[in-house]
PDB file of C-alpha atoms in Angstrom:
ATOM      1  CA  MET A1327     207.351 202.170  88.239  1.00 94.00           C
ATOM      2  CA  LYS A1328     203.979 203.934  88.507  1.00 98.00           C
ATOM      3  CA  VAL A1329     203.910 207.739  88.316  1.00 98.00           C
ATOM      4  CA  VAL A1330     201.738 210.389  89.962  1.00 99.00           C
ATOM      5  CA  ASP A1331     202.446 213.973  88.898  1.00 99.00           C
ATOM      6  CA  PHE A1332     200.550 216.662  90.777  1.00 98.00           C
ATOM      7  CA  HIS A1333     201.107 219.629  88.469  1.00 98.00           C
ATOM      8  CA  CYS A1334     201.209 220.337  84.753  1.00 98.00           C
ATOM      9  CA  ASP A1335     199.991 223.263  82.630  1.00 98.00           C
ATOM     10  CA  VAL A1336     198.680 221.452  79.556  1.00 98.00           C
ATOM     11  CA  LEU A1337     195.256 223.088  79.881  1.00 98.00           C
ATOM     12  CA  CYS A1338     196.755 226.569  79.629  1.00 98.00           C
ATOM     13  CA  LYS A1339     198.435 225.699  76.334  1.00 98.00           C
ATOM     14  CA  LEU A1340     195.228 224.113  75.031  1.00 98.00           C
ATOM     15  CA  LEU A1341     193.357 227.270  76.049  1.00 97.00           C
ATOM     16  CA  GLU A1342     195.768 229.583  74.256  1.00 96.00           C
ATOM     17  CA  ASP A1343     196.170 227.523  71.069  1.00 96.00           C
ATOM     18  CA  GLU A1344     193.072 225.800  69.721  1.00 93.00           C
ATOM     19  CA  GLN A1345     195.183 223.974  67.127  1.00 94.00           C
ATOM     20  CA  LEU A1346     196.909 221.874  69.778  1.00 96.00           C
ATOM     21  CA  THR A1347     195.739 218.378  70.598  1.00 96.00           C
ATOM     22  CA  PHE A1348     196.464 216.294  73.676  1.00 98.00           C
ATOM     23  CA  ARG A1349     196.412 213.010  71.791  1.00 96.00           C
ATOM     24  CA  GLY A1350     198.547 212.344  68.730  1.00 92.00           C
ATOM     25  CA  ASN A1351     200.470 215.581  69.206  1.00 88.00           C
ATOM     26  CA  LYS A1352     203.654 215.416  67.159  1.00 84.00           C
ATOM     27  CA  SER A1353     204.424 219.125  67.072  1.00 86.00           C
ATOM     28  CA  GLY A1354     206.520 219.093  70.233  1.00 91.00           C
ATOM     29  CA  ALA A1355     204.454 221.982  71.590  1.00 96.00           C
ATOM     30  CA  LEU A1356     203.267 219.924  74.582  1.00 98.00           C
ATOM     31  CA  ASP A1357     205.471 218.281  77.198  1.00 98.00           C
ATOM     32  CA  VAL A1358     202.630 216.147  78.549  1.00 98.00           C
ATOM     33  CA  THR A1359     200.650 214.160  76.006  1.00 98.00           C
ATOM     34  CA  TYR A1360     198.418 211.107  76.183  1.00 98.00           C
ATOM     35  CA  GLU A1361     201.109 208.955  74.623  1.00 97.00           C
ATOM     36  CA  ARG A1362     203.811 210.167  77.004  1.00 98.00           C
ATOM     37  CA  LEU A1363     201.624 209.524  80.039  1.00 98.00           C
ATOM     38  CA  GLN A1364     201.122 205.992  78.778  1.00 98.00           C
ATOM     39  CA  ALA A1365     204.850 205.521  78.180  1.00 96.00           C
ATOM     40  CA  ALA A1366     205.651 206.766  81.697  1.00 98.00           C
ATOM     41  CA  ASP A1367     203.222 204.263  83.298  1.00 98.00           C
ATOM     42  CA  THR A1368     201.272 207.140  84.823  1.00 98.00           C
ATOM     43  CA  VAL A1369     198.537 206.299  87.290  1.00 98.00           C
ATOM     44  CA  LEU A1370     197.422 209.919  87.858  1.00 98.00           C
ATOM     45  CA  GLN A1371     198.153 213.321  86.347  1.00 99.00           C
ATOM     46  CA  THR A1372     196.831 216.531  87.890  1.00 99.00           C
ATOM     47  CA  PHE A1373     195.857 219.162  85.329  1.00 99.00           C
ATOM     48  CA  ALA A1374     196.070 222.709  86.654  1.00 98.00           C
ATOM     49  CA  ILE A1375     193.663 225.404  85.508  1.00 98.00           C
ATOM     50  CA  TYR A1376     196.016 228.356  85.126  1.00 98.00           C
ATOM     51  CA  ILE A1377     194.704 231.470  83.414  1.00 98.00           C
ATOM     52  CA  PRO A1378     197.292 233.780  81.773  1.00 95.00           C
ATOM     53  CA  ARG A1379     197.317 237.281  83.188  1.00 90.00           C
ATOM     54  CA  ALA A1380     195.850 238.768  80.000  1.00 90.00           C
ATOM     55  CA  LEU A1381     192.704 236.667  80.545  1.00 94.00           C
ATOM     56  CA  ASN A1382     192.717 236.498  84.327  1.00 94.00           C
ATOM     57  CA  GLY A1383     189.990 237.740  86.639  1.00 95.00           C
ATOM     58  CA  ARG A1384     187.053 236.297  84.685  1.00 96.00           C
ATOM     59  CA  LEU A1385     185.162 233.048  85.096  1.00 97.00           C
ATOM     60  CA  GLU A1386     184.863 232.379  81.355  1.00 98.00           C
ATOM     61  CA  PRO A1387     188.465 231.180  80.721  1.00 98.00           C
ATOM     62  CA  ILE A1388     188.230 228.872  83.746  1.00 98.00           C
ATOM     63  CA  LEU A1389     185.128 227.260  82.259  1.00 98.00           C
ATOM     64  CA  GLU A1390     186.814 227.080  78.853  1.00 98.00           C
ATOM     65  CA  SER A1391     189.788 225.307  80.457  1.00 98.00           C
ATOM     66  CA  ILE A1392     187.447 222.753  82.000  1.00 98.00           C
ATOM     67  CA  ASP A1393     185.902 222.278  78.564  1.00 98.00           C
ATOM     68  CA  ARG A1394     189.385 221.606  77.108  1.00 98.00           C
ATOM     69  CA  PHE A1395     189.900 219.051  79.879  1.00 98.00           C
ATOM     70  CA  HIS A1396     186.790 217.184  78.756  1.00 98.00           C
ATOM     71  CA  GLU A1397     187.261 217.588  75.016  1.00 98.00           C
ATOM     72  CA  HIS A1398     190.952 216.701  74.900  1.00 98.00           C
ATOM     73  CA  VAL A1399     192.009 214.795  78.017  1.00 98.00           C
ATOM     74  CA  LEU A1400     188.932 212.817  79.021  1.00 98.00           C
ATOM     75  CA  ALA A1401     188.189 212.052  75.360  1.00 98.00           C
ATOM     76  CA  CYS A1402     191.112 209.595  75.409  1.00 98.00           C
ATOM     77  CA  GLU A1403     189.761 206.129  76.070  1.00 96.00           C
ATOM     78  CA  ASN A1404     192.274 205.210  78.750  1.00 97.00           C
ATOM     79  CA  MET A1405     191.844 208.407  80.804  1.00 98.00           C
ATOM     80  CA  LEU A1406     189.540 208.412  83.835  1.00 98.00           C
ATOM     81  CA  TRP A1407     188.244 211.513  85.607  1.00 98.00           C
ATOM     82  CA  VAL A1408     189.277 211.339  89.265  1.00 98.00           C
ATOM     83  CA  ARG A1409     186.925 213.154  91.630  1.00 98.00           C
ATOM     84  CA  SER A1410     186.870 210.668  94.510  1.00 98.00           C
ATOM     85  CA  ALA A1411     188.954 208.033  96.240  1.00 98.00           C
ATOM     86  CA  ARG A1412     186.807 205.413  94.528  1.00 98.00           C
ATOM     87  CA  ASP A1413     187.770 206.818  91.107  1.00 98.00           C
ATOM     88  CA  LEU A1414     191.450 206.490  92.015  1.00 98.00           C
ATOM     89  CA  GLU A1415     190.882 202.941  93.191  1.00 98.00           C
ATOM     90  CA  THR A1416     189.362 202.213  89.785  1.00 98.00           C
ATOM     91  CA  CYS A1417     192.503 203.523  88.085  1.00 98.00           C
ATOM     92  CA  LEU A1418     194.668 201.276  90.232  1.00 98.00           C
ATOM     93  CA  ALA A1419     192.484 198.262  89.503  1.00 98.00           C
ATOM     94  CA  THR A1420     192.082 198.775  85.751  1.00 98.00           C
ATOM     95  CA  GLY A1421     195.310 200.435  84.644  1.00 97.00           C
ATOM     96  CA  LYS A1422     193.547 203.584  83.470  1.00 98.00           C
ATOM     97  CA  ILE A1423     195.278 206.951  83.809  1.00 98.00           C
ATOM     98  CA  GLY A1424     193.600 209.211  86.345  1.00 99.00           C
ATOM     99  CA  ALA A1425     193.028 212.878  85.524  1.00 99.00           C
ATOM    100  CA  LEU A1426     192.463 215.266  88.427  1.00 99.00           C
ATOM    101  CA  LEU A1427     191.570 218.975  88.139  1.00 98.00           C
ATOM    102  CA  SER A1428     193.211 221.693  90.229  1.00 98.00           C
ATOM    103  CA  LEU A1429     192.835 225.469  90.199  1.00 98.00           C
ATOM    104  CA  GLU A1430     195.991 227.612  90.172  1.00 98.00           C
ATOM    105  CA  GLY A1431     194.847 231.063  91.241  1.00 98.00           C
ATOM    106  CA  VAL A1432     191.272 231.932  92.195  1.00 98.00           C
ATOM    107  CA  ASP A1433     191.119 235.431  90.695  1.00 98.00           C
ATOM    108  CA  GLY A1434     188.320 234.449  88.297  1.00 98.00           C
ATOM    109  CA  LEU A1435     186.036 233.314  91.121  1.00 98.00           C
ATOM    110  CA  GLN A1436     185.798 237.018  92.075  1.00 97.00           C
ATOM    111  CA  GLY A1437     185.533 236.390  95.788  1.00 98.00           C
ATOM    112  CA  LYS A1438     182.297 234.425  95.502  1.00 98.00           C
ATOM    113  CA  MET A1439     182.057 231.222  97.507  1.00 98.00           C
ATOM    114  CA  SER A1440     179.209 230.154  95.231  1.00 98.00           C
ATOM    115  CA  MET A1441     181.749 229.986  92.408  1.00 98.00           C
ATOM    116  CA  LEU A1442     184.033 227.808  94.541  1.00 98.00           C
ATOM    117  CA  ARG A1443     181.142 225.452  95.194  1.00 98.00           C
ATOM    118  CA  THR A1444     180.478 225.417  91.451  1.00 98.00           C
ATOM    119  CA  MET A1445     184.130 224.483  90.856  1.00 98.00           C
ATOM    120  CA  HIS A1446     183.679 221.565  93.226  1.00 98.00           C
ATOM    121  CA  LYS A1447     180.609 220.445  91.299  1.00 98.00           C
ATOM    122  CA  LEU A1448     182.683 220.688  88.103  1.00 98.00           C
ATOM    123  CA  GLY A1449     185.300 218.362  89.566  1.00 98.00           C
ATOM    124  CA  VAL A1450     188.008 220.663  90.953  1.00 98.00           C
ATOM    125  CA  ARG A1451     189.647 218.891  93.881  1.00 98.00           C
ATOM    126  CA  ALA A1452     192.642 221.125  94.701  1.00 98.00           C
ATOM    127  CA  ALA A1453     193.080 224.900  94.707  1.00 98.00           C
ATOM    128  CA  GLY A1454     195.937 227.322  95.088  1.00 98.00           C
ATOM    129  CA  MET A1455     194.608 230.735  96.039  1.00 98.00           C
ATOM    130  CA  THR A1456     197.178 232.765  94.128  1.00 98.00           C
ATOM    131  CA  TRP A1457     199.719 232.644  91.388  1.00 98.00           C
ATOM    132  CA  ASN A1458     202.704 234.911  92.129  1.00 98.00           C
ATOM    133  CA  ASN A1459     200.762 238.148  92.490  1.00 97.00           C
ATOM    134  CA  ALA A1460     198.097 239.292  94.971  1.00 98.00           C
ATOM    135  CA  ASN A1461     194.357 238.853  94.516  1.00 98.00           C
ATOM    136  CA  TRP A1462     191.164 239.052  96.572  1.00 98.00           C
ATOM    137  CA  ALA A1463     192.111 235.990  98.639  1.00 98.00           C
ATOM    138  CA  ALA A1464     195.794 236.413  99.523  1.00 98.00           C
ATOM    139  CA  ASP A1465     199.207 237.695  98.509  1.00 98.00           C
ATOM    140  CA  GLY A1466     201.280 235.568  96.164  1.00 98.00           C
ATOM    141  CA  VAL A1467     204.895 234.749  96.806  1.00 98.00           C
ATOM    142  CA  MET A1468     206.246 237.516  94.539  1.00 98.00           C
ATOM    143  CA  GLU A1469     203.989 240.289  95.921  1.00 98.00           C
ATOM    144  CA  PRO A1470     206.443 242.767  97.530  1.00 97.00           C
ATOM    145  CA  ARG A1471     204.301 243.585 100.588  1.00 97.00           C
ATOM    146  CA  GLY A1472     204.179 239.900 101.646  1.00 97.00           C
ATOM    147  CA  GLY A1473     200.675 240.047 103.098  1.00 98.00           C
ATOM    148  CA  GLY A1474     198.667 237.071 104.255  1.00 98.00           C
ATOM    149  CA  LEU A1475     195.071 235.960 103.789  1.00 98.00           C
ATOM    150  CA  THR A1476     192.309 238.503 103.360  1.00 98.00           C
ATOM    151  CA  GLY A1477     188.943 238.142 105.084  1.00 98.00           C
ATOM    152  CA  LEU A1478     187.581 236.489 101.945  1.00 98.00           C
ATOM    153  CA  GLY A1479     190.680 234.307 101.821  1.00 98.00           C
ATOM    154  CA  ARG A1480     189.940 232.991 105.299  1.00 98.00           C
ATOM    155  CA  GLU A1481     186.381 232.289 104.191  1.00 98.00           C
ATOM    156  CA  PHE A1482     187.789 230.487 101.140  1.00 98.00           C
ATOM    157  CA  VAL A1483     189.910 228.223 103.370  1.00 98.00           C
ATOM    158  CA  ASP A1484     186.863 227.347 105.474  1.00 98.00           C
ATOM    159  CA  GLU A1485     184.801 226.569 102.384  1.00 98.00           C
ATOM    160  CA  CYS A1486     187.545 224.339 100.949  1.00 98.00           C
ATOM    161  CA  ASP A1487     187.660 222.456 104.243  1.00 98.00           C
ATOM    162  CA  LYS A1488     183.887 222.019 104.120  1.00 98.00           C
ATOM    163  CA  TRP A1489     183.896 220.569 100.590  1.00 98.00           C
ATOM    164  CA  GLY A1490     187.115 218.569 100.807  1.00 97.00           C
ATOM    165  CA  ILE A1491     189.085 220.693  98.321  1.00 98.00           C
ATOM    166  CA  LEU A1492     192.827 220.371  98.931  1.00 98.00           C
ATOM    167  CA  LEU A1493     194.583 223.672  99.648  1.00 98.00           C
ATOM    168  CA  ASP A1494     197.724 224.171  97.578  1.00 99.00           C
ATOM    169  CA  ALA A1495     200.306 226.533  99.091  1.00 98.00           C
ATOM    170  CA  SER A1496     202.931 226.508  96.322  1.00 98.00           C
ATOM    171  CA  HIS A1497     202.409 230.117  95.188  1.00 98.00           C
ATOM    172  CA  LEU A1498     201.406 231.696  98.498  1.00 98.00           C
ATOM    173  CA  SER A1499     203.453 234.342 100.273  1.00 98.00           C
ATOM    174  CA  GLU A1500     205.074 233.076 103.454  1.00 98.00           C
ATOM    175  CA  GLN A1501     202.553 234.946 105.611  1.00 98.00           C
ATOM    176  CA  ALA A1502     199.648 233.541 103.581  1.00 98.00           C
ATOM    177  CA  PHE A1503     201.172 230.079 103.959  1.00 99.00           C
ATOM    178  CA  TRP A1504     201.238 230.391 107.733  1.00 98.00           C
ATOM    179  CA  ASP A1505     197.765 231.923 107.851  1.00 98.00           C
ATOM    180  CA  THR A1506     196.468 228.967 105.832  1.00 98.00           C
ATOM    181  CA  ALA A1507     198.325 226.383 107.898  1.00 98.00           C
ATOM    182  CA  GLU A1508     196.875 227.855 111.098  1.00 98.00           C
ATOM    183  CA  ARG A1509     193.322 228.093 109.816  1.00 98.00           C
ATOM    184  CA  THR A1510     192.731 224.845 107.932  1.00 98.00           C
ATOM    185  CA  ALA A1511     191.837 221.691 109.793  1.00 96.00           C
ATOM    186  CA  ARG A1512     193.022 219.542 106.878  1.00 98.00           C
ATOM    187  CA  PRO A1513     196.455 218.754 105.397  1.00 98.00           C
ATOM    188  CA  ILE A1514     197.926 221.252 102.962  1.00 98.00           C
ATOM    189  CA  ILE A1515     199.951 220.486  99.871  1.00 98.00           C
ATOM    190  CA  ALA A1516     202.624 222.348  97.939  1.00 99.00           C
ATOM    191  CA  SER A1517     202.022 220.865  94.510  1.00 98.00           C
ATOM    192  CA  HIS A1518     205.200 222.132  92.837  1.00 98.00           C
ATOM    193  CA  SER A1519     207.844 223.558  95.169  1.00 98.00           C
ATOM    194  CA  ASN A1520     211.351 222.587  96.235  1.00 99.00           C
ATOM    195  CA  ALA A1521     213.596 223.271  99.249  1.00 99.00           C
ATOM    196  CA  LYS A1522     214.794 226.842  99.763  1.00 98.00           C
ATOM    197  CA  ARG A1523     217.810 225.583 101.731  1.00 98.00           C
ATOM    198  CA  ILE A1524     219.074 223.863  98.568  1.00 98.00           C
ATOM    199  CA  CYS A1525     218.048 226.584  96.092  1.00 98.00           C
ATOM    200  CA  ASN A1526     217.230 229.994  97.531  1.00 98.00           C
ATOM    201  CA  HIS A1527     214.309 230.968  95.312  1.00 98.00           C
ATOM    202  CA  PRO A1528     211.141 232.654  96.677  1.00 98.00           C
ATOM    203  CA  ARG A1529     208.977 229.879  95.183  1.00 98.00           C
ATOM    204  CA  ASN A1530     210.707 227.248  97.284  1.00 98.00           C
ATOM    205  CA  LEU A1531     209.842 226.237 100.844  1.00 99.00           C
ATOM    206  CA  SER A1532     211.802 227.067 103.971  1.00 98.00           C
ATOM    207  CA  ASP A1533     212.684 224.252 106.351  1.00 98.00           C
ATOM    208  CA  GLU A1534     210.018 225.540 108.735  1.00 98.00           C
ATOM    209  CA  GLN A1535     207.362 225.372 106.012  1.00 98.00           C
ATOM    210  CA  ILE A1536     208.434 221.852 105.031  1.00 99.00           C
ATOM    211  CA  LYS A1537     208.227 220.728 108.658  1.00 98.00           C
ATOM    212  CA  ARG A1538     204.762 222.259 109.035  1.00 98.00           C
ATOM    213  CA  ILE A1539     203.478 220.442 105.938  1.00 98.00           C
ATOM    214  CA  ILE A1540     204.865 217.205 107.390  1.00 98.00           C
ATOM    215  CA  GLU A1541     203.238 217.902 110.771  1.00 98.00           C
ATOM    216  CA  LYS A1542     199.880 218.415 109.038  1.00 97.00           C
ATOM    217  CA  ASP A1543     200.298 215.150 107.079  1.00 98.00           C
ATOM    218  CA  GLY A1544     200.481 217.106 103.820  1.00 98.00           C
ATOM    219  CA  MET A1545     202.422 216.584 100.614  1.00 99.00           C
ATOM    220  CA  ILE A1546     205.196 218.364  98.688  1.00 99.00           C
ATOM    221  CA  GLY A1547     205.534 217.956  94.931  1.00 99.00           C
ATOM    222  CA  ILE A1548     209.169 218.042  93.816  1.00 99.00           C
ATOM    223  CA  THR A1549     209.265 220.289  90.764  1.00 98.00           C
ATOM    224  CA  PHE A1550     211.550 220.302  87.732  1.00 98.00           C
ATOM    225  CA  VAL A1551     211.656 224.054  87.097  1.00 98.00           C
ATOM    226  CA  PRO A1552     215.439 224.469  86.632  1.00 98.00           C
ATOM    227  CA  TYR A1553     215.703 227.774  88.510  1.00 97.00           C
ATOM    228  CA  PHE A1554     213.832 226.226  91.461  1.00 98.00           C
ATOM    229  CA  VAL A1555     216.292 223.320  91.419  1.00 98.00           C
ATOM    230  CA  ALA A1556     219.712 225.000  91.247  1.00 98.00           C
ATOM    231  CA  GLN A1557     221.261 228.383  90.611  1.00 96.00           C
ATOM    232  CA  ALA A1558     223.452 227.104  87.825  1.00 96.00           C
ATOM    233  CA  GLU A1559     223.640 227.249  84.058  1.00 94.00           C
ATOM    234  CA  ARG A1560     223.501 223.467  83.835  1.00 97.00           C
ATOM    235  CA  VAL A1561     220.897 221.784  86.032  1.00 98.00           C
ATOM    236  CA  THR A1562     220.852 217.991  86.238  1.00 98.00           C
ATOM    237  CA  VAL A1563     218.748 215.185  87.670  1.00 98.00           C
ATOM    238  CA  ASP A1564     221.256 214.890  90.513  1.00 98.00           C
ATOM    239  CA  ASP A1565     220.353 218.446  91.523  1.00 98.00           C
ATOM    240  CA  VAL A1566     216.711 217.360  91.822  1.00 98.00           C
ATOM    241  CA  VAL A1567     217.754 214.451  94.031  1.00 98.00           C
ATOM    242  CA  ARG A1568     219.450 216.867  96.452  1.00 98.00           C
ATOM    243  CA  HIS A1569     216.078 218.461  97.228  1.00 98.00           C
ATOM    244  CA  ILE A1570     214.595 215.058  97.995  1.00 98.00           C
ATOM    245  CA  GLU A1571     217.562 214.193 100.212  1.00 98.00           C
ATOM    246  CA  HIS A1572     217.207 217.427 102.178  1.00 98.00           C
ATOM    247  CA  MET A1573     213.469 216.983 102.663  1.00 98.00           C
ATOM    248  CA  CYS A1574     214.016 213.418 103.824  1.00 98.00           C
ATOM    249  CA  GLU A1575     216.520 214.702 106.389  1.00 98.00           C
ATOM    250  CA  LEU A1576     213.677 216.872 107.720  1.00 98.00           C
ATOM    251  CA  GLY A1577     211.374 213.850 107.976  1.00 98.00           C
ATOM    252  CA  ALA A1578     209.497 214.120 104.673  1.00 98.00           C
ATOM    253  CA  GLU A1579     210.059 210.626 103.295  1.00 98.00           C
ATOM    254  CA  ARG A1580     206.297 209.927 103.371  1.00 98.00           C
ATOM    255  CA  SER A1581     205.382 213.480 102.267  1.00 98.00           C
ATOM    256  CA  ILE A1582     207.238 213.662  98.948  1.00 99.00           C
ATOM    257  CA  MET A1583     205.539 213.364  95.559  1.00 99.00           C
ATOM    258  CA  LEU A1584     206.228 214.719  92.071  1.00 99.00           C
ATOM    259  CA  GLY A1585     204.959 218.076  90.785  1.00 98.00           C
ATOM    260  CA  SER A1586     206.795 218.490  87.507  1.00 98.00           C
ATOM    261  CA  ASP A1587     205.342 221.790  86.190  1.00 98.00           C
ATOM    262  CA  PHE A1588     205.692 220.371  82.679  1.00 98.00           C
ATOM    263  CA  ASP A1589     204.158 222.711  80.079  1.00 98.00           C
ATOM    264  CA  GLY A1590     204.602 225.562  82.533  1.00 98.00           C
ATOM    265  CA  ILE A1591     208.297 225.886  81.647  1.00 97.00           C
ATOM    266  CA  ASP A1592     210.321 226.417  78.493  1.00 95.00           C
ATOM    267  CA  VAL A1593     213.711 225.415  79.908  1.00 97.00           C
ATOM    268  CA  TYR A1594     214.377 222.020  81.431  1.00 98.00           C
ATOM    269  CA  VAL A1595     216.488 220.027  83.823  1.00 98.00           C
ATOM    270  CA  GLU A1596     218.807 217.923  81.676  1.00 98.00           C
ATOM    271  CA  GLY A1597     217.061 214.615  81.054  1.00 97.00           C
ATOM    272  CA  LEU A1598     213.690 215.768  82.444  1.00 98.00           C
ATOM    273  CA  ALA A1599     211.848 217.398  79.540  1.00 97.00           C
ATOM    274  CA  HIS A1600     208.659 215.310  79.582  1.00 98.00           C
ATOM    275  CA  PRO A1601     207.065 212.324  81.401  1.00 98.00           C
ATOM    276  CA  GLY A1602     208.872 209.811  79.193  1.00 96.00           C
ATOM    277  CA  GLU A1603     212.175 210.929  80.708  1.00 98.00           C
ATOM    278  CA  LEU A1604     211.204 210.271  84.339  1.00 98.00           C
ATOM    279  CA  VAL A1605     213.177 207.045  84.082  1.00 98.00           C
ATOM    280  CA  HIS A1606     216.334 209.187  84.469  1.00 98.00           C
ATOM    281  CA  LEU A1607     215.116 210.465  87.829  1.00 98.00           C
ATOM    282  CA  LYS A1608     214.186 206.940  88.884  1.00 98.00           C
ATOM    283  CA  ASP A1609     217.681 205.665  88.043  1.00 98.00           C
ATOM    284  CA  ALA A1610     219.294 208.540  89.957  1.00 98.00           C
ATOM    285  CA  LEU A1611     217.109 207.928  93.024  1.00 98.00           C
ATOM    286  CA  LEU A1612     217.883 204.215  93.024  1.00 98.00           C
ATOM    287  CA  GLN A1613     221.540 205.085  93.608  1.00 98.00           C
ATOM    288  CA  HIS A1614     220.542 206.562  96.995  1.00 97.00           C
ATOM    289  CA  TYR A1615     217.248 204.913  97.965  1.00 98.00           C
ATOM    290  CA  THR A1616     215.627 201.508  97.850  1.00 98.00           C
ATOM    291  CA  GLU A1617     213.165 200.593  95.137  1.00 98.00           C
ATOM    292  CA  GLN A1618     210.346 200.797  97.696  1.00 98.00           C
ATOM    293  CA  GLN A1619     211.366 204.327  98.767  1.00 98.00           C
ATOM    294  CA  THR A1620     211.716 205.448  95.153  1.00 98.00           C
ATOM    295  CA  GLU A1621     208.299 204.006  94.326  1.00 98.00           C
ATOM    296  CA  ARG A1622     206.819 205.989  97.199  1.00 98.00           C
ATOM    297  CA  PHE A1623     208.324 209.233  95.869  1.00 99.00           C
ATOM    298  CA  PHE A1624     207.061 208.470  92.362  1.00 99.00           C
ATOM    299  CA  SER A1625     203.517 207.476  93.285  1.00 98.00           C
ATOM    300  CA  GLY A1626     203.001 205.600  96.552  1.00 98.00           C
ATOM    301  CA  ASN A1627     202.925 208.584  98.894  1.00 99.00           C
ATOM    302  CA  ALA A1628     200.566 210.540  96.662  1.00 99.00           C
ATOM    303  CA  ILE A1629     198.241 207.543  96.177  1.00 98.00           C
ATOM    304  CA  ASP A1630     198.011 206.920  99.921  1.00 98.00           C
ATOM    305  CA  PHE A1631     197.348 210.612 100.547  1.00 98.00           C
ATOM    306  CA  LEU A1632     194.644 210.909  97.899  1.00 98.00           C
ATOM    307  CA  LEU A1633     192.890 207.722  98.918  1.00 98.00           C
ATOM    308  CA  LYS A1634     192.641 209.202 102.408  1.00 98.00           C
ATOM    309  CA  HIS A1635     191.749 212.791 101.551  1.00 98.00           C
ATOM    310  CA  LEU A1636     189.724 212.782  98.335  1.00 98.00           C
ATOM    311  CA  PRO A1637     185.957 212.705  98.881  1.00 95.00           C
TER     312      PRO A1637
END
């Protein structure tokens, strides 16, 4: 069963440790590797540019992350850079693994729309305005004041709409989420968030947010961060399935994709520690859903969405 995963943090680890390699990595330091993507039958992996707080606020580490993407990920012969719907079609036709760039937090763009346009030229096709804290564009989900978009944030949304950059709401405060949903003319995604009704964590989505993403023909990436899945010491694949079931009850069957957050976590759902273990989620889903429905959660929904909304 083909896989599309809309969020991993491999580039951050490659940025922080120059000894790591994406291919032939046997150290266990990376969850997502070239070999594991191959084993999982991956058709597309999104690589987030996340800059650790110690380095945040500057453009240089963003550019260095993009360099790591080229030097490590795209250097693998079976990886293909996905910047357009045509690129994704090529992956589907040839069996190559698509690699898409996203930006997780825009602090380093320093409020300059020229830098956003430069990111588009460098291949970034999705952007989340914040991580958990506040910046020049918006408040993040863990910012106590819970503010929305700033004036520059509204300008950022307009510029993303103009250039076809997908807006990612996973880390936005609730007010910033609603401000974005009202302002953008395009679908929004939540690349790695679950259902707050099932697990009451600030990073998860309320039913109202889920419904709004559905109404705007957007996508929600089910994530495997254990404390976003269940408030329990032992978190299992069945707990992940409960989020999918709840979202489907709200009408999200065609809006669900995967957003693992591999390499952004150091604790794991049992049986979901890397792409090679996605078979356990597939088997669990097949106990509740048809093979066609399960295939849509794993890749079909995301492929249809990207073919429609990539440049």
